[in-house]
Amino acid sequence: MSRERGMIGRLFFTMGGHTSSAQPSLIARCYTRRGMFARKLKVEVLVDGQRRPAPLDWLDSFCMRNFTGSAEFDDTLPTGEGMLEAGLEVDPERLAAAIGEWLTKRGKGNGKPVTVEIRAAN
């Protein structure tokens, strides 16, 4: 975990979400960067032969640890429809398989399996 992420985490979690003692410049740097993680990925879902960008709300729900219960994908951040940033420790093939399995279990394919493809964004 980077020093800034650790500091921001402590600011929000140890202070109950209040940032009164936080340094404004630190918060501004963390939330106004072009990117949070090293890799920018494009995420597409395939359901019944139809391909489309993964909906942001699906990615967002998956990436929240409370839903997956897995620390393996903690370094992921949805950034838009079909877009995700990930740390270097995240295996894109494993991530695609896990998202597909998770979406299928939740019925996002309307009874059909959901396949997820992930590749580097341009």
mmCIF file with all atom_site columns, C-alpha atoms in Angstrom:
data_model
loop_
_atom_site.group_PDB
_atom_site.id
_atom_site.type_symbol
_atom_site.label_atom_id
_atom_site.label_alt_id
_atom_site.label_comp_id
_atom_site.label_asym_id
_atom_site.label_entity_id
_atom_site.label_seq_id
_atom_site.pdbx_PDB_ins_code
_atom_site.Cartn_x
_atom_site.Cartn_y
_atom_site.Cartn_z
_atom_site.occupancy
_atom_site.B_iso_or_equiv
_atom_site.pdbx_formal_charge
_atom_site.auth_seq_id
_atom_site.auth_comp_id
_atom_site.auth_asym_id
_atom_site.auth_atom_id
_atom_site.pdbx_PDB_model_num
ATOM 1   C CA . MET A 1 1   ? 0.000   0.000   0.000   1.00 0.00 ? 1   MET A CA 1
ATOM 2   C CA . SER A 1 2   ? 1.393   3.400   -0.887  1.00 0.00 ? 2   SER A CA 1
ATOM 3   C CA . ARG A 1 3   ? 2.132   5.860   1.857   1.00 0.00 ? 3   ARG A CA 1
ATOM 4   C CA . GLU A 1 4   ? -0.551  8.279   0.627   1.00 0.00 ? 4   GLU A CA 1
ATOM 5   C CA . ARG A 1 5   ? -3.232  5.562   0.430   1.00 0.00 ? 5   ARG A CA 1
ATOM 6   C CA . GLY A 1 6   ? -2.321  4.437   3.937   1.00 0.00 ? 6   GLY A CA 1
ATOM 7   C CA . MET A 1 7   ? -2.541  7.992   5.230   1.00 0.00 ? 7   MET A CA 1
ATOM 8   C CA . ILE A 1 8   ? -5.902  8.594   3.560   1.00 0.00 ? 8   ILE A CA 1
ATOM 9   C CA . GLY A 1 9   ? -7.214  5.276   4.875   1.00 0.00 ? 9   GLY A CA 1
ATOM 10  C CA . ARG A 1 10  ? -6.206  6.180   8.406   1.00 0.00 ? 10  ARG A CA 1
ATOM 11  C CA . LEU A 1 11  ? -7.750  9.627   8.038   1.00 0.00 ? 11  LEU A CA 1
ATOM 12  C CA . PHE A 1 12  ? -11.133 8.246   7.010   1.00 0.00 ? 12  PHE A CA 1
ATOM 13  C CA . PHE A 1 13  ? -11.294 5.034   8.995   1.00 0.00 ? 13  PHE A CA 1
ATOM 14  C CA . THR A 1 14  ? -9.764  6.086   12.304  1.00 0.00 ? 14  THR A CA 1
ATOM 15  C CA . MET A 1 15  ? -11.617 9.370   12.346  1.00 0.00 ? 15  MET A CA 1
ATOM 16  C CA . GLY A 1 16  ? -14.981 7.895   11.360  1.00 0.00 ? 16  GLY A CA 1
ATOM 17  C CA . GLY A 1 17  ? -14.924 9.547   7.946   1.00 0.00 ? 17  GLY A CA 1
ATOM 18  C CA . HIS A 1 18  ? -14.218 13.030  9.293   1.00 0.00 ? 18  HIS A CA 1
ATOM 19  C CA . THR A 1 19  ? -11.275 14.886  7.814   1.00 0.00 ? 19  THR A CA 1
ATOM 20  C CA . SER A 1 20  ? -11.056 17.910  10.078  1.00 0.00 ? 20  SER A CA 1
ATOM 21  C CA . SER A 1 21  ? -7.401  17.261  10.943  1.00 0.00 ? 21  SER A CA 1
ATOM 22  C CA . ALA A 1 22  ? -6.468  16.064  7.443   1.00 0.00 ? 22  ALA A CA 1
ATOM 23  C CA . GLN A 1 23  ? -4.104  18.082  5.333   1.00 0.00 ? 23  GLN A CA 1
ATOM 24  C CA . PRO A 1 24  ? -6.160  19.487  2.441   1.00 0.00 ? 24  PRO A CA 1
ATOM 25  C CA . SER A 1 25  ? -3.236  19.199  0.023   1.00 0.00 ? 25  SER A CA 1
ATOM 26  C CA . LEU A 1 26  ? -2.894  15.470  0.742   1.00 0.00 ? 26  LEU A CA 1
ATOM 27  C CA . ILE A 1 27  ? -6.567  14.840  0.095   1.00 0.00 ? 27  ILE A CA 1
ATOM 28  C CA . ALA A 1 28  ? -6.497  16.961  -3.065  1.00 0.00 ? 28  ALA A CA 1
ATOM 29  C CA . ARG A 1 29  ? -3.510  15.009  -4.416  1.00 0.00 ? 29  ARG A CA 1
ATOM 30  C CA . CYS A 1 30  ? -5.161  11.665  -3.777  1.00 0.00 ? 30  CYS A CA 1
ATOM 31  C CA . TYR A 1 31  ? -8.482  12.495  -5.360  1.00 0.00 ? 31  TYR A CA 1
ATOM 32  C CA . THR A 1 32  ? -7.449  14.587  -8.336  1.00 0.00 ? 32  THR A CA 1
ATOM 33  C CA . ARG A 1 33  ? -4.835  12.316  -9.899  1.00 0.00 ? 33  ARG A CA 1
ATOM 34  C CA . ARG A 1 34  ? -5.323  11.059  -13.435 1.00 0.00 ? 34  ARG A CA 1
ATOM 35  C CA . GLY A 1 35  ? -5.094  7.499   -12.221 1.00 0.00 ? 35  GLY A CA 1
ATOM 36  C CA . MET A 1 36  ? -4.950  5.587   -8.988  1.00 0.00 ? 36  MET A CA 1
ATOM 37  C CA . PHE A 1 37  ? -3.444  2.285   -10.109 1.00 0.00 ? 37  PHE A CA 1
ATOM 38  C CA . ALA A 1 38  ? -0.748  1.284   -12.572 1.00 0.00 ? 38  ALA A CA 1
ATOM 39  C CA . ARG A 1 39  ? -2.908  -0.586  -15.072 1.00 0.00 ? 39  ARG A CA 1
ATOM 40  C CA . LYS A 1 40  ? -5.900  0.708   -16.979 1.00 0.00 ? 40  LYS A CA 1
ATOM 41  C CA . LEU A 1 41  ? -8.132  -2.131  -18.129 1.00 0.00 ? 41  LEU A CA 1
ATOM 42  C CA . LYS A 1 42  ? -11.089 -2.502  -20.452 1.00 0.00 ? 42  LYS A CA 1
ATOM 43  C CA . VAL A 1 43  ? -13.764 -4.894  -19.171 1.00 0.00 ? 43  VAL A CA 1
ATOM 44  C CA . GLU A 1 44  ? -16.376 -6.416  -21.464 1.00 0.00 ? 44  GLU A CA 1
ATOM 45  C CA . VAL A 1 45  ? -19.166 -8.839  -20.634 1.00 0.00 ? 45  VAL A CA 1
ATOM 46  C CA . LEU A 1 46  ? -20.533 -11.442 -23.008 1.00 0.00 ? 46  LEU A CA 1
ATOM 47  C CA . VAL A 1 47  ? -24.043 -12.750 -22.403 1.00 0.00 ? 47  VAL A CA 1
ATOM 48  C CA . ASP A 1 48  ? -25.769 -14.996 -24.924 1.00 0.00 ? 48  ASP A CA 1
ATOM 49  C CA . GLY A 1 49  ? -23.321 -13.956 -27.660 1.00 0.00 ? 49  GLY A CA 1
ATOM 50  C CA . GLN A 1 50  ? -23.785 -10.235 -27.064 1.00 0.00 ? 50  GLN A CA 1
ATOM 51  C CA . ARG A 1 51  ? -20.735 -8.193  -26.081 1.00 0.00 ? 51  ARG A CA 1
ATOM 52  C CA . ARG A 1 52  ? -20.882 -4.881  -24.248 1.00 0.00 ? 52  ARG A CA 1
ATOM 53  C CA . PRO A 1 53  ? -18.835 -2.832  -21.791 1.00 0.00 ? 53  PRO A CA 1
ATOM 54  C CA . ALA A 1 54  ? -19.334 -3.987  -18.219 1.00 0.00 ? 54  ALA A CA 1
ATOM 55  C CA . PRO A 1 55  ? -21.826 -1.653  -16.529 1.00 0.00 ? 55  PRO A CA 1
ATOM 56  C CA . LEU A 1 56  ? -20.229 0.594   -13.941 1.00 0.00 ? 56  LEU A CA 1
ATOM 57  C CA . ASP A 1 57  ? -22.629 -0.484  -11.193 1.00 0.00 ? 57  ASP A CA 1
ATOM 58  C CA . TRP A 1 58  ? -21.694 -4.156  -11.755 1.00 0.00 ? 58  TRP A CA 1
ATOM 59  C CA . LEU A 1 59  ? -17.975 -3.354  -11.563 1.00 0.00 ? 59  LEU A CA 1
ATOM 60  C CA . ASP A 1 60  ? -18.472 -1.130  -8.549  1.00 0.00 ? 60  ASP A CA 1
ATOM 61  C CA . SER A 1 61  ? -20.412 -3.809  -6.657  1.00 0.00 ? 61  SER A CA 1
ATOM 62  C CA . PHE A 1 62  ? -17.840 -6.487  -7.449  1.00 0.00 ? 62  PHE A CA 1
ATOM 63  C CA . CYS A 1 63  ? -14.893 -4.330  -6.423  1.00 0.00 ? 63  CYS A CA 1
ATOM 64  C CA . MET A 1 64  ? -16.340 -3.620  -2.987  1.00 0.00 ? 64  MET A CA 1
ATOM 65  C CA . ARG A 1 65  ? -14.804 -6.206  -0.680  1.00 0.00 ? 65  ARG A CA 1
ATOM 66  C CA . ASN A 1 66  ? -17.987 -6.488  1.358   1.00 0.00 ? 66  ASN A CA 1
ATOM 67  C CA . PHE A 1 67  ? -19.612 -8.169  -1.643  1.00 0.00 ? 67  PHE A CA 1
ATOM 68  C CA . THR A 1 68  ? -16.793 -10.484 -2.730  1.00 0.00 ? 68  THR A CA 1
ATOM 69  C CA . GLY A 1 69  ? -15.189 -11.239 0.632   1.00 0.00 ? 69  GLY A CA 1
ATOM 70  C CA . SER A 1 70  ? -11.863 -11.561 -1.179  1.00 0.00 ? 70  SER A CA 1
ATOM 71  C CA . ALA A 1 71  ? -8.744  -9.503  -0.518  1.00 0.00 ? 71  ALA A CA 1
ATOM 72  C CA . GLU A 1 72  ? -7.325  -10.701 -3.845  1.00 0.00 ? 72  GLU A CA 1
ATOM 73  C CA . PHE A 1 73  ? -8.989  -7.854  -5.728  1.00 0.00 ? 73  PHE A CA 1
ATOM 74  C CA . ASP A 1 74  ? -8.609  -5.008  -3.220  1.00 0.00 ? 74  ASP A CA 1
ATOM 75  C CA . ASP A 1 75  ? -6.419  -3.050  -5.642  1.00 0.00 ? 75  ASP A CA 1
ATOM 76  C CA . THR A 1 76  ? -9.165  -2.505  -8.200  1.00 0.00 ? 76  THR A CA 1
ATOM 77  C CA . LEU A 1 77  ? -11.075 0.666   -8.927  1.00 0.00 ? 77  LEU A CA 1
ATOM 78  C CA . PRO A 1 78  ? -13.928 1.032   -11.440 1.00 0.00 ? 78  PRO A CA 1
ATOM 79  C CA . THR A 1 79  ? -13.517 4.279   -13.367 1.00 0.00 ? 79  THR A CA 1
ATOM 80  C CA . GLY A 1 80  ? -16.397 4.134   -15.844 1.00 0.00 ? 80  GLY A CA 1
ATOM 81  C CA . GLU A 1 81  ? -18.517 1.868   -18.030 1.00 0.00 ? 81  GLU A CA 1
ATOM 82  C CA . GLY A 1 82  ? -16.244 -1.003  -18.987 1.00 0.00 ? 82  GLY A CA 1
ATOM 83  C CA . MET A 1 83  ? -13.187 0.625   -17.391 1.00 0.00 ? 83  MET A CA 1
ATOM 84  C CA . LEU A 1 84  ? -11.192 -0.477  -14.387 1.00 0.00 ? 84  LEU A CA 1
ATOM 85  C CA . GLU A 1 85  ? -7.844  0.380   -12.852 1.00 0.00 ? 85  GLU A CA 1
ATOM 86  C CA . ALA A 1 86  ? -5.855  -2.332  -11.110 1.00 0.00 ? 86  ALA A CA 1
ATOM 87  C CA . GLY A 1 87  ? -2.629  -2.732  -9.203  1.00 0.00 ? 87  GLY A CA 1
ATOM 88  C CA . LEU A 1 88  ? 0.217   -4.823  -10.552 1.00 0.00 ? 88  LEU A CA 1
ATOM 89  C CA . GLU A 1 89  ? -0.553  -7.691  -8.158  1.00 0.00 ? 89  GLU A CA 1
ATOM 90  C CA . VAL A 1 90  ? -4.013  -8.257  -9.685  1.00 0.00 ? 90  VAL A CA 1
ATOM 91  C CA . ASP A 1 91  ? -4.084  -11.084 -12.261 1.00 0.00 ? 91  ASP A CA 1
ATOM 92  C CA . PRO A 1 92  ? -6.429  -9.949  -15.093 1.00 0.00 ? 92  PRO A CA 1
ATOM 93  C CA . GLU A 1 93  ? -7.315  -13.528 -16.085 1.00 0.00 ? 93  GLU A CA 1
ATOM 94  C CA . ARG A 1 94  ? -8.237  -14.446 -12.518 1.00 0.00 ? 94  ARG A CA 1
ATOM 95  C CA . LEU A 1 95  ? -10.133 -11.156 -12.164 1.00 0.00 ? 95  LEU A CA 1
ATOM 96  C CA . ALA A 1 96  ? -12.138 -11.828 -15.357 1.00 0.00 ? 96  ALA A CA 1
ATOM 97  C CA . ALA A 1 97  ? -13.035 -15.343 -14.183 1.00 0.00 ? 97  ALA A CA 1
ATOM 98  C CA . ALA A 1 98  ? -14.050 -14.112 -10.725 1.00 0.00 ? 98  ALA A CA 1
ATOM 99  C CA . ILE A 1 99  ? -16.199 -11.264 -12.092 1.00 0.00 ? 99  ILE A CA 1
ATOM 100 C CA . GLY A 1 100 ? -17.897 -13.626 -14.559 1.00 0.00 ? 100 GLY A CA 1
ATOM 101 C CA . GLU A 1 101 ? -18.650 -16.174 -11.852 1.00 0.00 ? 101 GLU A CA 1
ATOM 102 C CA . TRP A 1 102 ? -19.894 -13.479 -9.487  1.00 0.00 ? 102 TRP A CA 1
ATOM 103 C CA . LEU A 1 103 ? -22.176 -11.905 -12.132 1.00 0.00 ? 103 LEU A CA 1
ATOM 104 C CA . THR A 1 104 ? -23.567 -15.293 -13.165 1.00 0.00 ? 104 THR A CA 1
ATOM 105 C CA . LYS A 1 105 ? -24.398 -16.184 -9.540  1.00 0.00 ? 105 LYS A CA 1
ATOM 106 C CA . ARG A 1 106 ? -26.279 -12.904 -9.200  1.00 0.00 ? 106 ARG A CA 1
ATOM 107 C CA . GLY A 1 107 ? -28.390 -13.527 -12.292 1.00 0.00 ? 107 GLY A CA 1
ATOM 108 C CA . LYS A 1 108 ? -26.922 -10.722 -14.399 1.00 0.00 ? 108 LYS A CA 1
ATOM 109 C CA . GLY A 1 109 ? -27.056 -12.994 -17.454 1.00 0.00 ? 109 GLY A CA 1
ATOM 110 C CA . ASN A 1 110 ? -30.801 -13.667 -17.030 1.00 0.00 ? 110 ASN A CA 1
ATOM 111 C CA . GLY A 1 111 ? -30.191 -17.377 -16.514 1.00 0.00 ? 111 GLY A CA 1
ATOM 112 C CA . LYS A 1 112 ? -27.267 -17.556 -18.956 1.00 0.00 ? 112 LYS A CA 1
ATOM 113 C CA . PRO A 1 113 ? -23.583 -17.625 -17.967 1.00 0.00 ? 113 PRO A CA 1
ATOM 114 C CA . VAL A 1 114 ? -21.743 -14.303 -18.021 1.00 0.00 ? 114 VAL A CA 1
ATOM 115 C CA . THR A 1 115 ? -18.277 -14.354 -19.554 1.00 0.00 ? 115 THR A CA 1
ATOM 116 C CA . VAL A 1 116 ? -15.924 -11.456 -18.839 1.00 0.00 ? 116 VAL A CA 1
ATOM 117 C CA . GLU A 1 117 ? -12.972 -10.412 -20.983 1.00 0.00 ? 117 GLU A CA 1
ATOM 118 C CA . ILE A 1 118 ? -10.354 -8.006  -19.679 1.00 0.00 ? 118 ILE A CA 1
ATOM 119 C CA . ARG A 1 119 ? -7.569  -6.410  -21.704 1.00 0.00 ? 119 ARG A CA 1
ATOM 120 C CA . ALA A 1 120 ? -5.335  -3.390  -21.462 1.00 0.00 ? 120 ALA A CA 1
ATOM 121 C CA . ALA A 1 121 ? -7.067  -0.117  -22.292 1.00 0.00 ? 121 ALA A CA 1
ATOM 122 C CA . ASN A 1 122 ? -5.535  2.026   -25.033 1.00 0.00 ? 122 ASN A CA 1
#
